[in-house]
PDB file of C-alpha atoms in Angstrom:
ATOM      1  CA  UNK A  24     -22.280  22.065  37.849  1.00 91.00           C
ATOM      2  CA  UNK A  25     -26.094  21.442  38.009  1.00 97.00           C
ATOM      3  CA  UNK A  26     -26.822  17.743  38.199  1.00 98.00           C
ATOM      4  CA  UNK A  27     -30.244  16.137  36.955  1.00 98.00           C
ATOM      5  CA  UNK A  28     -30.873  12.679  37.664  1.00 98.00           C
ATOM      6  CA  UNK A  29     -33.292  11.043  35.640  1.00 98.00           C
ATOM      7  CA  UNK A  30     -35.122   7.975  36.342  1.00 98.00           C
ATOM      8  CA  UNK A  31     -37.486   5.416  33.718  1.00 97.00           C
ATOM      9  CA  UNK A  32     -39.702   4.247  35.551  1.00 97.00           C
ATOM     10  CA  UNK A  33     -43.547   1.832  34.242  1.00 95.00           C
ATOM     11  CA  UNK A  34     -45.987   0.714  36.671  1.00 94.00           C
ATOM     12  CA  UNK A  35     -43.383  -0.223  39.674  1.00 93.00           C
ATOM     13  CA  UNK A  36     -44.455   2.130  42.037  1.00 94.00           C
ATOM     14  CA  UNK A  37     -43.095   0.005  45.472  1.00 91.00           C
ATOM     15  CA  UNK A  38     -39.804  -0.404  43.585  1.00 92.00           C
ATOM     16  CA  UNK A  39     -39.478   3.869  42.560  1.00 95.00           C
ATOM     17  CA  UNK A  40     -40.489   4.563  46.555  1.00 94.00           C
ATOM     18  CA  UNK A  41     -37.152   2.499  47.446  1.00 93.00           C
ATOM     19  CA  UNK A  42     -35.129   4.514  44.641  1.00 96.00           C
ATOM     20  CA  UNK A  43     -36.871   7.809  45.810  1.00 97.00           C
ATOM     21  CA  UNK A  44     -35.803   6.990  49.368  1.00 95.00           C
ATOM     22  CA  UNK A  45     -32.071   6.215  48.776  1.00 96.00           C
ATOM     23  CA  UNK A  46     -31.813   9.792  46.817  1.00 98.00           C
ATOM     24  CA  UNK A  47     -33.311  11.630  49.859  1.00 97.00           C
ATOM     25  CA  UNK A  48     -30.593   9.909  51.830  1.00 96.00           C
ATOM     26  CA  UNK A  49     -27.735  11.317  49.320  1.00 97.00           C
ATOM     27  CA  UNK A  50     -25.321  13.010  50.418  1.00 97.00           C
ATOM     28  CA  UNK A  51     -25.206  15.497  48.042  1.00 97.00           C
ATOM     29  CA  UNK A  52     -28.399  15.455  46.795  1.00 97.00           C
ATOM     30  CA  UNK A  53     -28.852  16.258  42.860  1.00 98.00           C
ATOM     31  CA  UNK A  54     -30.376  19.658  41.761  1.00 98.00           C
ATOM     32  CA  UNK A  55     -33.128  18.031  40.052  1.00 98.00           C
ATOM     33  CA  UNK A  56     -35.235  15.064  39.905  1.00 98.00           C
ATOM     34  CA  UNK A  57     -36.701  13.985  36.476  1.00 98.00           C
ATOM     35  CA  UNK A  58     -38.994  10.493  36.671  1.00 98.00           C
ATOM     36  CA  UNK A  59     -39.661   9.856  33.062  1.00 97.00           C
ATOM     37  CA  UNK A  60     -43.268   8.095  33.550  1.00 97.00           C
ATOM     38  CA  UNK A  61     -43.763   5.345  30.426  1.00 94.00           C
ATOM     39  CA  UNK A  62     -47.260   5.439  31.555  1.00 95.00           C
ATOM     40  CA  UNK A  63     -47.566   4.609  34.661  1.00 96.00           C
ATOM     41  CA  UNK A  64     -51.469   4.836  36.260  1.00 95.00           C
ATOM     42  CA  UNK A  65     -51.824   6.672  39.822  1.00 96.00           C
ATOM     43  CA  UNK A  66     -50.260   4.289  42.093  1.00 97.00           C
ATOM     44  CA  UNK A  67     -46.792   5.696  40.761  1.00 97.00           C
ATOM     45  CA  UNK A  68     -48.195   9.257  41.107  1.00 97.00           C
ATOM     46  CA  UNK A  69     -49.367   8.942  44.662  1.00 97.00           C
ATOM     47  CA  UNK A  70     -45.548   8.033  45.307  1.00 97.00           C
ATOM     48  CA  UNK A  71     -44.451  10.959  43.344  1.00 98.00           C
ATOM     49  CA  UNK A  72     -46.477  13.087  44.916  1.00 97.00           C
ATOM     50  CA  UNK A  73     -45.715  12.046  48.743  1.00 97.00           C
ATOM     51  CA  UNK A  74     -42.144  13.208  47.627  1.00 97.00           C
ATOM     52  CA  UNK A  75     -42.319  16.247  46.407  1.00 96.00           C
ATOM     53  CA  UNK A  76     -44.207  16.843  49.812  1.00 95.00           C
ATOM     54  CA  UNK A  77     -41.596  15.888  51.476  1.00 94.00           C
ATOM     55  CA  UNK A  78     -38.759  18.371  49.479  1.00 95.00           C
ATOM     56  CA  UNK A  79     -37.971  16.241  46.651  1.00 96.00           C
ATOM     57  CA  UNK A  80     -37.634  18.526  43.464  1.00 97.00           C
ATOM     58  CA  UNK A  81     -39.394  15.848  41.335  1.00 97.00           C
ATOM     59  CA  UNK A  82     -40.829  16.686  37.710  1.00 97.00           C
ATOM     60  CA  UNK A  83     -42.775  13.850  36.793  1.00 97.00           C
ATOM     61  CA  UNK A  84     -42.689  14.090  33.376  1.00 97.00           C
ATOM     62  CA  UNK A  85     -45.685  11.595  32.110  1.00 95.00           C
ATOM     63  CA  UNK A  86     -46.272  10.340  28.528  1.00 94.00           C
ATOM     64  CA  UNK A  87     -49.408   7.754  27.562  1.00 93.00           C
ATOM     65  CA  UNK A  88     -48.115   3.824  27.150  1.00 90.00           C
ATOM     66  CA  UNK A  89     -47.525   2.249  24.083  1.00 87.00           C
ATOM     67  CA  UNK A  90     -45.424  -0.540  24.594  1.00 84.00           C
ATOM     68  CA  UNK A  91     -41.642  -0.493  25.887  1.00 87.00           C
ATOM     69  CA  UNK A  92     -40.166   2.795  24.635  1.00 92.00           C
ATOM     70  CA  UNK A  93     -36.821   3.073  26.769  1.00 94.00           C
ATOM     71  CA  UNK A  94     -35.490   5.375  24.449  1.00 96.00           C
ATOM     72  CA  UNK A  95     -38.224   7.515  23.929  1.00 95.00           C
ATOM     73  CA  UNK A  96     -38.624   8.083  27.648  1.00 95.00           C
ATOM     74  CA  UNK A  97     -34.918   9.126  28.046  1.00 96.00           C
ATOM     75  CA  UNK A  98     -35.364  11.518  25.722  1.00 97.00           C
ATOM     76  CA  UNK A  99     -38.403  13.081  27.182  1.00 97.00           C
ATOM     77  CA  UNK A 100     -36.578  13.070  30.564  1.00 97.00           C
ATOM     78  CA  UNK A 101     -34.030  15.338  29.394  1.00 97.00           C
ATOM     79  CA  UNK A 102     -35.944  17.711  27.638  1.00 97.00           C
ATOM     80  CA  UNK A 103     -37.493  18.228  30.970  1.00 97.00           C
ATOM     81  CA  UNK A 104     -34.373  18.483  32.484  1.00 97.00           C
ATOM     82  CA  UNK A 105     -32.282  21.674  33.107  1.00 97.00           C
ATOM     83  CA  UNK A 106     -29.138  20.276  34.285  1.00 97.00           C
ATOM     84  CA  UNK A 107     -25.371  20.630  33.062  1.00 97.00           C
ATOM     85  CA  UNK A 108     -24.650  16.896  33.566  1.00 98.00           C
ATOM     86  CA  UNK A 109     -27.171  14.022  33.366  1.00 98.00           C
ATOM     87  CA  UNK A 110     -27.220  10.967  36.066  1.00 98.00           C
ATOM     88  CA  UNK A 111     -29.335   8.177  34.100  1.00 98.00           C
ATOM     89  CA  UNK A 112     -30.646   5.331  36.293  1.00 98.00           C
ATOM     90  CA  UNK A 113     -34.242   2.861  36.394  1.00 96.00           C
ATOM     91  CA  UNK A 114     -37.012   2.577  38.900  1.00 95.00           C
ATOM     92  CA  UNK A 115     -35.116  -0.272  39.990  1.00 93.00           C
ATOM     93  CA  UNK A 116     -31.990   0.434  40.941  1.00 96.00           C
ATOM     94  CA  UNK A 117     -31.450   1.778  44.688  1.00 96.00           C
ATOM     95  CA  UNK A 118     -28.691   4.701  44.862  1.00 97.00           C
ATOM     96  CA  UNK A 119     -25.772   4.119  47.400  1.00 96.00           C
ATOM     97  CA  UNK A 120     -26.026   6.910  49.923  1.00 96.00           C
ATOM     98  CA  UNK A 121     -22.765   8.493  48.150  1.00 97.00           C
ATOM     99  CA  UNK A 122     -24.146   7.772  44.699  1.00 98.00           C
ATOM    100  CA  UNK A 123     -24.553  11.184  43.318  1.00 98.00           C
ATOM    101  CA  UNK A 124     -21.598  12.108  45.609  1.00 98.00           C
ATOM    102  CA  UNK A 125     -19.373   9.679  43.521  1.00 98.00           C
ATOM    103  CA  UNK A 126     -21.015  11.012  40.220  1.00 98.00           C
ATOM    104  CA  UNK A 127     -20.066  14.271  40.726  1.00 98.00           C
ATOM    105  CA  UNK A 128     -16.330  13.328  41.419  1.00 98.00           C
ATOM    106  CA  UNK A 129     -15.998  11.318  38.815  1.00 98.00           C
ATOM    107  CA  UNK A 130     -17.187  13.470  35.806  1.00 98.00           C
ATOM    108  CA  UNK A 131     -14.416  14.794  33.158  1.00 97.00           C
ATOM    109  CA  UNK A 132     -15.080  16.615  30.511  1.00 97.00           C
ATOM    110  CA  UNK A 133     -15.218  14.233  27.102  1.00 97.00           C
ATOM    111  CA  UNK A 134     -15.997  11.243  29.245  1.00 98.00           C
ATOM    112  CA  UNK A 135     -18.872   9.014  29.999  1.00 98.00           C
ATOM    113  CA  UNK A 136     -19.066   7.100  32.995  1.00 98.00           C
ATOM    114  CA  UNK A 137     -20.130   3.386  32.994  1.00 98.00           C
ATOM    115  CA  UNK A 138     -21.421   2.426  36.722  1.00 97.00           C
ATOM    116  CA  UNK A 139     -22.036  -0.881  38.439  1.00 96.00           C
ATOM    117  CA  UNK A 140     -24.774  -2.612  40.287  1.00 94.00           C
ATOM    118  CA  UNK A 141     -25.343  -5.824  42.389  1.00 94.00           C
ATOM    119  CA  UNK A 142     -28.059  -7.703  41.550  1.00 93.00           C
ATOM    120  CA  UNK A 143     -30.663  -8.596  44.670  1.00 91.00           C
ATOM    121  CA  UNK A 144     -32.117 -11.634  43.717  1.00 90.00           C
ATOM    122  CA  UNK A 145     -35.958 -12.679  44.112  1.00 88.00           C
ATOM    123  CA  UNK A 146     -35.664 -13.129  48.101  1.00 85.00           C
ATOM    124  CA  UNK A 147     -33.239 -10.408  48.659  1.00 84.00           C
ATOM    125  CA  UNK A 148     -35.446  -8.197  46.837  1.00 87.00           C
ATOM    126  CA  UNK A 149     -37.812  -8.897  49.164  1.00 85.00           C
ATOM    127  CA  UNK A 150     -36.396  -8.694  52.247  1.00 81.00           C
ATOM    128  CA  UNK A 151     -34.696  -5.128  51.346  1.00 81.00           C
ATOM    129  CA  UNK A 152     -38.230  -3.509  49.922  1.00 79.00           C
ATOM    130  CA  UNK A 153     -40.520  -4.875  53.057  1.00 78.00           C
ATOM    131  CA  UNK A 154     -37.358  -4.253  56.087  1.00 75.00           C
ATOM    132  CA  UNK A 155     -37.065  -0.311  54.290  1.00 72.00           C
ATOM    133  CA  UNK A 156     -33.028  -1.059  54.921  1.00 75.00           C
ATOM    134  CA  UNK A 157     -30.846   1.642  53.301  1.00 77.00           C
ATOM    135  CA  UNK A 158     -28.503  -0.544  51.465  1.00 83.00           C
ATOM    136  CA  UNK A 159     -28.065  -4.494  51.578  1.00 81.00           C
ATOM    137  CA  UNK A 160     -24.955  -5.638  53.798  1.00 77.00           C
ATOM    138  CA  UNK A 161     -21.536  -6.826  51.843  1.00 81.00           C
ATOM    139  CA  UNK A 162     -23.063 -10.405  53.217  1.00 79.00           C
ATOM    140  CA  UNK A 163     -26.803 -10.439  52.614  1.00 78.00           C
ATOM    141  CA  UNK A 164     -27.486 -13.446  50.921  1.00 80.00           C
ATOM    142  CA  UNK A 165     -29.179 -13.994  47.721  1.00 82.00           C
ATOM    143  CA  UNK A 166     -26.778 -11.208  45.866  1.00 88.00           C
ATOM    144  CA  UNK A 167     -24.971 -11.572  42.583  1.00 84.00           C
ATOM    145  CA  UNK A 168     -21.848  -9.104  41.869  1.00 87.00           C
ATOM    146  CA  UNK A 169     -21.493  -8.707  45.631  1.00 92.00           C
ATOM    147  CA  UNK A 170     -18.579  -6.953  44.921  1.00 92.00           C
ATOM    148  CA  UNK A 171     -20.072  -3.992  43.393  1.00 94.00           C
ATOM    149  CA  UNK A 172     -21.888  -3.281  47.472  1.00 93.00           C
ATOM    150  CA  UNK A 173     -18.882  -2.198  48.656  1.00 94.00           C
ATOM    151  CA  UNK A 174     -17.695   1.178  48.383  1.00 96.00           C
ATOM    152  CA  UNK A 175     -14.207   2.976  48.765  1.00 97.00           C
ATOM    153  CA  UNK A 176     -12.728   5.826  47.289  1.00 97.00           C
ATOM    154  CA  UNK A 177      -9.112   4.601  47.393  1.00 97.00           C
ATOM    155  CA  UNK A 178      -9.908   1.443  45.599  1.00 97.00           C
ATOM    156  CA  UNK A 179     -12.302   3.393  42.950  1.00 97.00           C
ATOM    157  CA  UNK A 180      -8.802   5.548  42.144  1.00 97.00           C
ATOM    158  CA  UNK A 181      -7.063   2.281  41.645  1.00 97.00           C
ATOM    159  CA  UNK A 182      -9.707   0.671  39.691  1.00 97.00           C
ATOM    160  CA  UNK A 183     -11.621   2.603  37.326  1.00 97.00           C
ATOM    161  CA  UNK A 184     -10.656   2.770  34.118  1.00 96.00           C
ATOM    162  CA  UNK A 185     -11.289   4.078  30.739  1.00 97.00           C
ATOM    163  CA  UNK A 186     -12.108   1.344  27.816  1.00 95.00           C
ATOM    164  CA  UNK A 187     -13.628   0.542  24.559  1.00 93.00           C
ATOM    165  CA  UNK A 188     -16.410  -1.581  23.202  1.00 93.00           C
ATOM    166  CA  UNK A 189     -20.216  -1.922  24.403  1.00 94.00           C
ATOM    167  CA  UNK A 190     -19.829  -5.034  26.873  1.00 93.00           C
ATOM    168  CA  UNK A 191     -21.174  -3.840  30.227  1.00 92.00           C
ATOM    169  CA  UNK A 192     -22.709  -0.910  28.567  1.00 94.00           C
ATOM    170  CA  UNK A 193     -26.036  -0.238  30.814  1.00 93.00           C
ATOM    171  CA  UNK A 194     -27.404   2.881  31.149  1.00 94.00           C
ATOM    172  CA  UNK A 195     -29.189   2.363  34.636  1.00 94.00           C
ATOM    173  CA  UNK A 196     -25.841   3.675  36.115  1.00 98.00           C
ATOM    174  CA  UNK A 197     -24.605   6.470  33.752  1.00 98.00           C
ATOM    175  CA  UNK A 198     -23.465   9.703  33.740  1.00 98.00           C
ATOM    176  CA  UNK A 199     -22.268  12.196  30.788  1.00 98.00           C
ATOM    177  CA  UNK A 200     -22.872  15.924  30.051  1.00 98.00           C
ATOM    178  CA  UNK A 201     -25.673  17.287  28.503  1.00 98.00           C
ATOM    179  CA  UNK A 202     -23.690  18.605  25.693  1.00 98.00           C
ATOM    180  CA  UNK A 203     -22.447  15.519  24.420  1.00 98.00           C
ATOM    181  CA  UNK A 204     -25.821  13.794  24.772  1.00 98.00           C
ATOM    182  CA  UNK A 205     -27.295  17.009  22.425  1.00 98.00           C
ATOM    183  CA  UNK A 206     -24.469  16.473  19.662  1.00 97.00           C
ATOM    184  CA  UNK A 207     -25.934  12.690  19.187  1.00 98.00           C
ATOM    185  CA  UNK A 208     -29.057  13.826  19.451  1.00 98.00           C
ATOM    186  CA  UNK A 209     -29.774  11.534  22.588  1.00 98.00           C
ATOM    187  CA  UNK A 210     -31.460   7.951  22.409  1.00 97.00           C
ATOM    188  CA  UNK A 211     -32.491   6.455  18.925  1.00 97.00           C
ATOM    189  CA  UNK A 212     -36.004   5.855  18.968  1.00 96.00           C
ATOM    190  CA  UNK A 213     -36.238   3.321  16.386  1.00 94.00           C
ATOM    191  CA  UNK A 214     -35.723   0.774  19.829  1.00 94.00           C
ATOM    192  CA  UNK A 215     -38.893  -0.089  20.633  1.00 90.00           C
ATOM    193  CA  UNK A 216     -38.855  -3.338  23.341  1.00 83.00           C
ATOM    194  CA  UNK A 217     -36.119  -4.280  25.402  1.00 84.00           C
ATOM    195  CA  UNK A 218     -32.415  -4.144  24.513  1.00 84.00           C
ATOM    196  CA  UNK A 219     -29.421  -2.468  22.914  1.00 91.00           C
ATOM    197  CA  UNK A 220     -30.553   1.230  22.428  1.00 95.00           C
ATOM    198  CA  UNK A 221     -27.682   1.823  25.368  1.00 95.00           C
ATOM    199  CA  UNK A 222     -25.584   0.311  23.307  1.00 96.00           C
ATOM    200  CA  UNK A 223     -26.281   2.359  19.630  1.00 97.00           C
ATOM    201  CA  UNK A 224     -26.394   5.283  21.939  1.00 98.00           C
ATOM    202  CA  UNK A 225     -22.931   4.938  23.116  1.00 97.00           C
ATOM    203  CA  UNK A 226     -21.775   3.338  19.610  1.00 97.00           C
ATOM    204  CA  UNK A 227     -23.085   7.052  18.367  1.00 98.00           C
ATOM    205  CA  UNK A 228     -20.708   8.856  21.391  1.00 98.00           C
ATOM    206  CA  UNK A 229     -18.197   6.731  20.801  1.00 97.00           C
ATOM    207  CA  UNK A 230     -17.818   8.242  16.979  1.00 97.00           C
ATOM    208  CA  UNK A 231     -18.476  11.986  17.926  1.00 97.00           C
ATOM    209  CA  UNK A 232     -14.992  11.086  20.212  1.00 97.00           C
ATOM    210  CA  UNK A 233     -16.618  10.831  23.660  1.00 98.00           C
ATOM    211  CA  UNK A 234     -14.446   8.034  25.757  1.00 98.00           C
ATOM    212  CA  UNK A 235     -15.799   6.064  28.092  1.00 98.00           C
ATOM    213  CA  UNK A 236     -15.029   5.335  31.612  1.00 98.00           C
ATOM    214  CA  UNK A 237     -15.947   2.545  34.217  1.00 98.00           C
ATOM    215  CA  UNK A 238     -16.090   3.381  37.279  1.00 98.00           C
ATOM    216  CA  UNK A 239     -15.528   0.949  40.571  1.00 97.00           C
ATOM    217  CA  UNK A 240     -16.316   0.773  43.973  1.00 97.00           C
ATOM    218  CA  UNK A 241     -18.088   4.301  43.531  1.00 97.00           C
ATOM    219  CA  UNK A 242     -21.449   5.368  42.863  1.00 97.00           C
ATOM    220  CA  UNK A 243     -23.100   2.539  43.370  1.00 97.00           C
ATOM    221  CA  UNK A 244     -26.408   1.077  42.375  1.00 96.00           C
ATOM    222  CA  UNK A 245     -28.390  -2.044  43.373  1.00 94.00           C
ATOM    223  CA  UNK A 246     -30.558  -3.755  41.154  1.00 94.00           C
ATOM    224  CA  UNK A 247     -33.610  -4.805  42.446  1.00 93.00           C
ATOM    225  CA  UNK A 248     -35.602  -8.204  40.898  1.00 89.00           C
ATOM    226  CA  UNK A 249     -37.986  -8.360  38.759  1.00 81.00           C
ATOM    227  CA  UNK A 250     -39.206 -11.034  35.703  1.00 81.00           C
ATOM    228  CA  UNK A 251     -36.902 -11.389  32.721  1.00 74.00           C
ATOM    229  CA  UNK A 252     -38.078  -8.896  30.104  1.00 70.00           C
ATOM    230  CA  UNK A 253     -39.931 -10.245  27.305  1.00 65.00           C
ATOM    231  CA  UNK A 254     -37.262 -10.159  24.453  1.00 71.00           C
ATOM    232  CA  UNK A 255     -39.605  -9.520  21.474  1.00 75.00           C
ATOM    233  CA  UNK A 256     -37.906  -7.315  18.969  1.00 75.00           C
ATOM    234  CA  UNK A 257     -34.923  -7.818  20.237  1.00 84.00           C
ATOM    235  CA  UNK A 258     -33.616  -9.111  16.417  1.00 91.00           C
ATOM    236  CA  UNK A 259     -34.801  -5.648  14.768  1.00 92.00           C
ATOM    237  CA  UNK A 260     -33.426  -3.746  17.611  1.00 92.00           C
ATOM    238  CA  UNK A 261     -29.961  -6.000  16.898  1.00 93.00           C
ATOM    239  CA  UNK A 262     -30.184  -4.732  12.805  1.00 94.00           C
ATOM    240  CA  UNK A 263     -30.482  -1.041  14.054  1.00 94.00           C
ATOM    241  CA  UNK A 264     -27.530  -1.343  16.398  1.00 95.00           C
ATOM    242  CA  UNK A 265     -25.771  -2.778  13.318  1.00 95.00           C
ATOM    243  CA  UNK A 266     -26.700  -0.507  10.717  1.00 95.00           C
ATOM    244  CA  UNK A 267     -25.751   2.247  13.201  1.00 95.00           C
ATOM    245  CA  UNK A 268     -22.141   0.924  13.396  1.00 94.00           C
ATOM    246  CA  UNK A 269     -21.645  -0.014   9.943  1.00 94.00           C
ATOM    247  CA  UNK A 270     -22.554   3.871   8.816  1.00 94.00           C
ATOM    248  CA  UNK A 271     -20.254   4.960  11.357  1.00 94.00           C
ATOM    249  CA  UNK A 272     -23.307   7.346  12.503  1.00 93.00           C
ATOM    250  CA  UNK A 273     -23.015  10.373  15.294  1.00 96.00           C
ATOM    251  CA  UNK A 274     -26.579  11.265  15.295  1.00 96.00           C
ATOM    252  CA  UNK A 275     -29.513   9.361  14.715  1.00 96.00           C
ATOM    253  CA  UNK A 276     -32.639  11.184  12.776  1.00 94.00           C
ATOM    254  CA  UNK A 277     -35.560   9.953  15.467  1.00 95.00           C
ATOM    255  CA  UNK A 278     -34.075  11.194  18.787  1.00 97.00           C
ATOM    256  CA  UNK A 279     -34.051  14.205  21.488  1.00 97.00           C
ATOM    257  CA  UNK A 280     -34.816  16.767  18.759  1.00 96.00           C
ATOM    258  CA  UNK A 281     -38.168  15.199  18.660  1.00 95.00           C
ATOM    259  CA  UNK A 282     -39.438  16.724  22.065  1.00 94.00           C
ATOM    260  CA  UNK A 283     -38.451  20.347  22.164  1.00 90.00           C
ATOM    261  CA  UNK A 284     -39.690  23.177  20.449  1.00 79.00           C
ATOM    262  CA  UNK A 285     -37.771  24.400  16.817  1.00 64.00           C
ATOM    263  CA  UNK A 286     -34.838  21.803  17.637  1.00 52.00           C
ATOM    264  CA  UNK A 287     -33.743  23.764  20.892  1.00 55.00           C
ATOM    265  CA  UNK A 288     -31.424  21.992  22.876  1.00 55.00           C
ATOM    266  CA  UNK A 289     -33.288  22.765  26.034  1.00 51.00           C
ATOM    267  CA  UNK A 290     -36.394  23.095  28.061  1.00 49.00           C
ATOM    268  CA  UNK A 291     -37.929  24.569  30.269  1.00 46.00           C
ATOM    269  CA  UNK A 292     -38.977  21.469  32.988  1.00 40.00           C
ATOM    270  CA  UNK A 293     -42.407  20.614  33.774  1.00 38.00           C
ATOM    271  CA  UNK A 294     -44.667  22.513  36.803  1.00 36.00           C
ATOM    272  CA  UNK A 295     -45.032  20.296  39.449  1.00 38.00           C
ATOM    273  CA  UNK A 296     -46.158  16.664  39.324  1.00 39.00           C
ATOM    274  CA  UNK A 297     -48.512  15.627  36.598  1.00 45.00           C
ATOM    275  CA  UNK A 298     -50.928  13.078  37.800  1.00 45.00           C
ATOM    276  CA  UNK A 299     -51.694  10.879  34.909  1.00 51.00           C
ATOM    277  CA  UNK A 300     -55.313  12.105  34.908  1.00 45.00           C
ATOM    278  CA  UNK A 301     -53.934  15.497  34.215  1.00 39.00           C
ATOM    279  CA  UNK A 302     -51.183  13.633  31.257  1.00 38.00           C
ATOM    280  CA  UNK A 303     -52.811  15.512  28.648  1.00 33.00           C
ATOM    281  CA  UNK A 304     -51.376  18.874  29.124  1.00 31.00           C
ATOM    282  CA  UNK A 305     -48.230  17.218  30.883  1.00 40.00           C
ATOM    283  CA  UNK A 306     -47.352  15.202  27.497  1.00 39.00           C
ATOM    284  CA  UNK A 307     -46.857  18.350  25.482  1.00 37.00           C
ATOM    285  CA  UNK A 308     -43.182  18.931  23.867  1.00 36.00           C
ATOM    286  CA  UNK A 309     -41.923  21.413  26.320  1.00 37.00           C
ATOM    287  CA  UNK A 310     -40.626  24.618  24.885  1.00 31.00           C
ATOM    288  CA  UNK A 311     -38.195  27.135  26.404  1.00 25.00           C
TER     289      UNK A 311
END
């Protein structure tokens, strides 16, 4: 299967160079590379750019800022995206070398996965982005869900299981196929500001029979610090969620369909990196 991994990323471009670095050291690198750019000025760009130099095959897929628009920039990212089955992470989360490796093992037809993450906390976060290190020892200090560092396939067999319900859904470690994501029409983009459009998204997969799966001690992620989020809007974003379950929805009416061409399901991705001085032409709906 083709694999696209798709990463969010706003104005952290030291953070993205540590996430572009762990996916160069995959082993089994992903077929494509889709950094969904909320905006981002050319600090982030440079970064890009000194990637794809170096064999990345990045599309930087760049839309103008207005505000935090999660869900909006997921569904840009895939309609730049070309690939069978869709990794989903942040600028901020640094891959485990076997990360995509994992992914790929793990996928089942009418399944999502549900990854984990540590958490590097403010010093740890430091010491990991200025020492380059490839991934934070099982007894680095500073580290919250610890437990989620250490990798092993044996234990991941044991371990992961399917569920039900949206507690510990994040979608900065997820993975489903393209298909499914088309038949709910991706992310609702009624979210605007931080929080829950992961969970209406996977409310909405839920209901068009898509199971979920967690998966442990495989494909890993680490979460590197940053701020709290400011949490404005979180109380409308809370009565779409809701409205959303109580309709017992599939498909919301503001999502993927909005960015390709005649409400194909695909397009093609965009040429090469677009620097945001060049956003203009980069920003168009792709078409096939």
């Amino acid at each position: 299967m083709k694999i696209s991994l798709l990463i969010a990323t706003y104005e952290r471009p030291d953070a993205l160079r540590q996430v572009l670095q762990s996916v160069v050291r995959q082993t089994v690198r992903p077929d494509e590379v889709i950094i969904g750019d909320d905006g981002s000025g050319p600090r982030t760009a440079d970064v890009i750019a000194e990637f794809t130099r170096g064999g990345l095959p990045i599309t930087h897929a760049w839309l103008p800022h207005d505000g935090f628009r999660l869900a909006r920039m997921r569904n840009y990212s895939v309609a730049h995206s070309t690939g069978d089955y869709l990794i989903i992470t942040d600028d901020d989360v640094v891959l485990h070398p076997r990360f995509v490796e994992d992914h790929r093992w793990a996928a089942r037809p009418g399944f999502f996965i549900q990854g984990t993450r540590a958490l590097l906390k403010e010093m740890a976060t430091a010491d990991f982005v200025e020492n380059g290190k490839p991934w934070p020892g099982l007894f680095a200090h500073d580290i919250g869900n610890r437990k989620n560092l250490f990798r092993s396939r044996f234990l991941a067999r044991l371990f992961s299981r399917t569920a039900i319900g949206l507690r510990g859904i994040r979608t900065a470690n997820f993975a489903l196929w393209r298909d499914d994501f088309i038949r709910v029409n991706g992310f609702n983009e009624e979210f605007v500001g931080w929080g829950r459009e992961d969970s209406e998204f996977v409310t909405r997969l839920f209901k068009a029979g898509v199971q979920r799966k967690n998966l442990k001690f495989a494909a890993l992620g680490c979460h590197l610090y940053h701020p709290p989020r400011s949490r404005e809007g979180l109380v409308e974003n809370e009565a779409v969620l809701a409205s959303t379950i109580d309709k017992g929805a599939t498909r919301c009416s503001k999502g993927f369909s909005l960015h390709v061409k005649d409400g194909d399901d695909a397009a093609e991705p965009a040429a090469g990196v677009a620097a945001p001085s060049t956003a203009t032409a980069s920003s168009a709906s792709p078409s096939r």
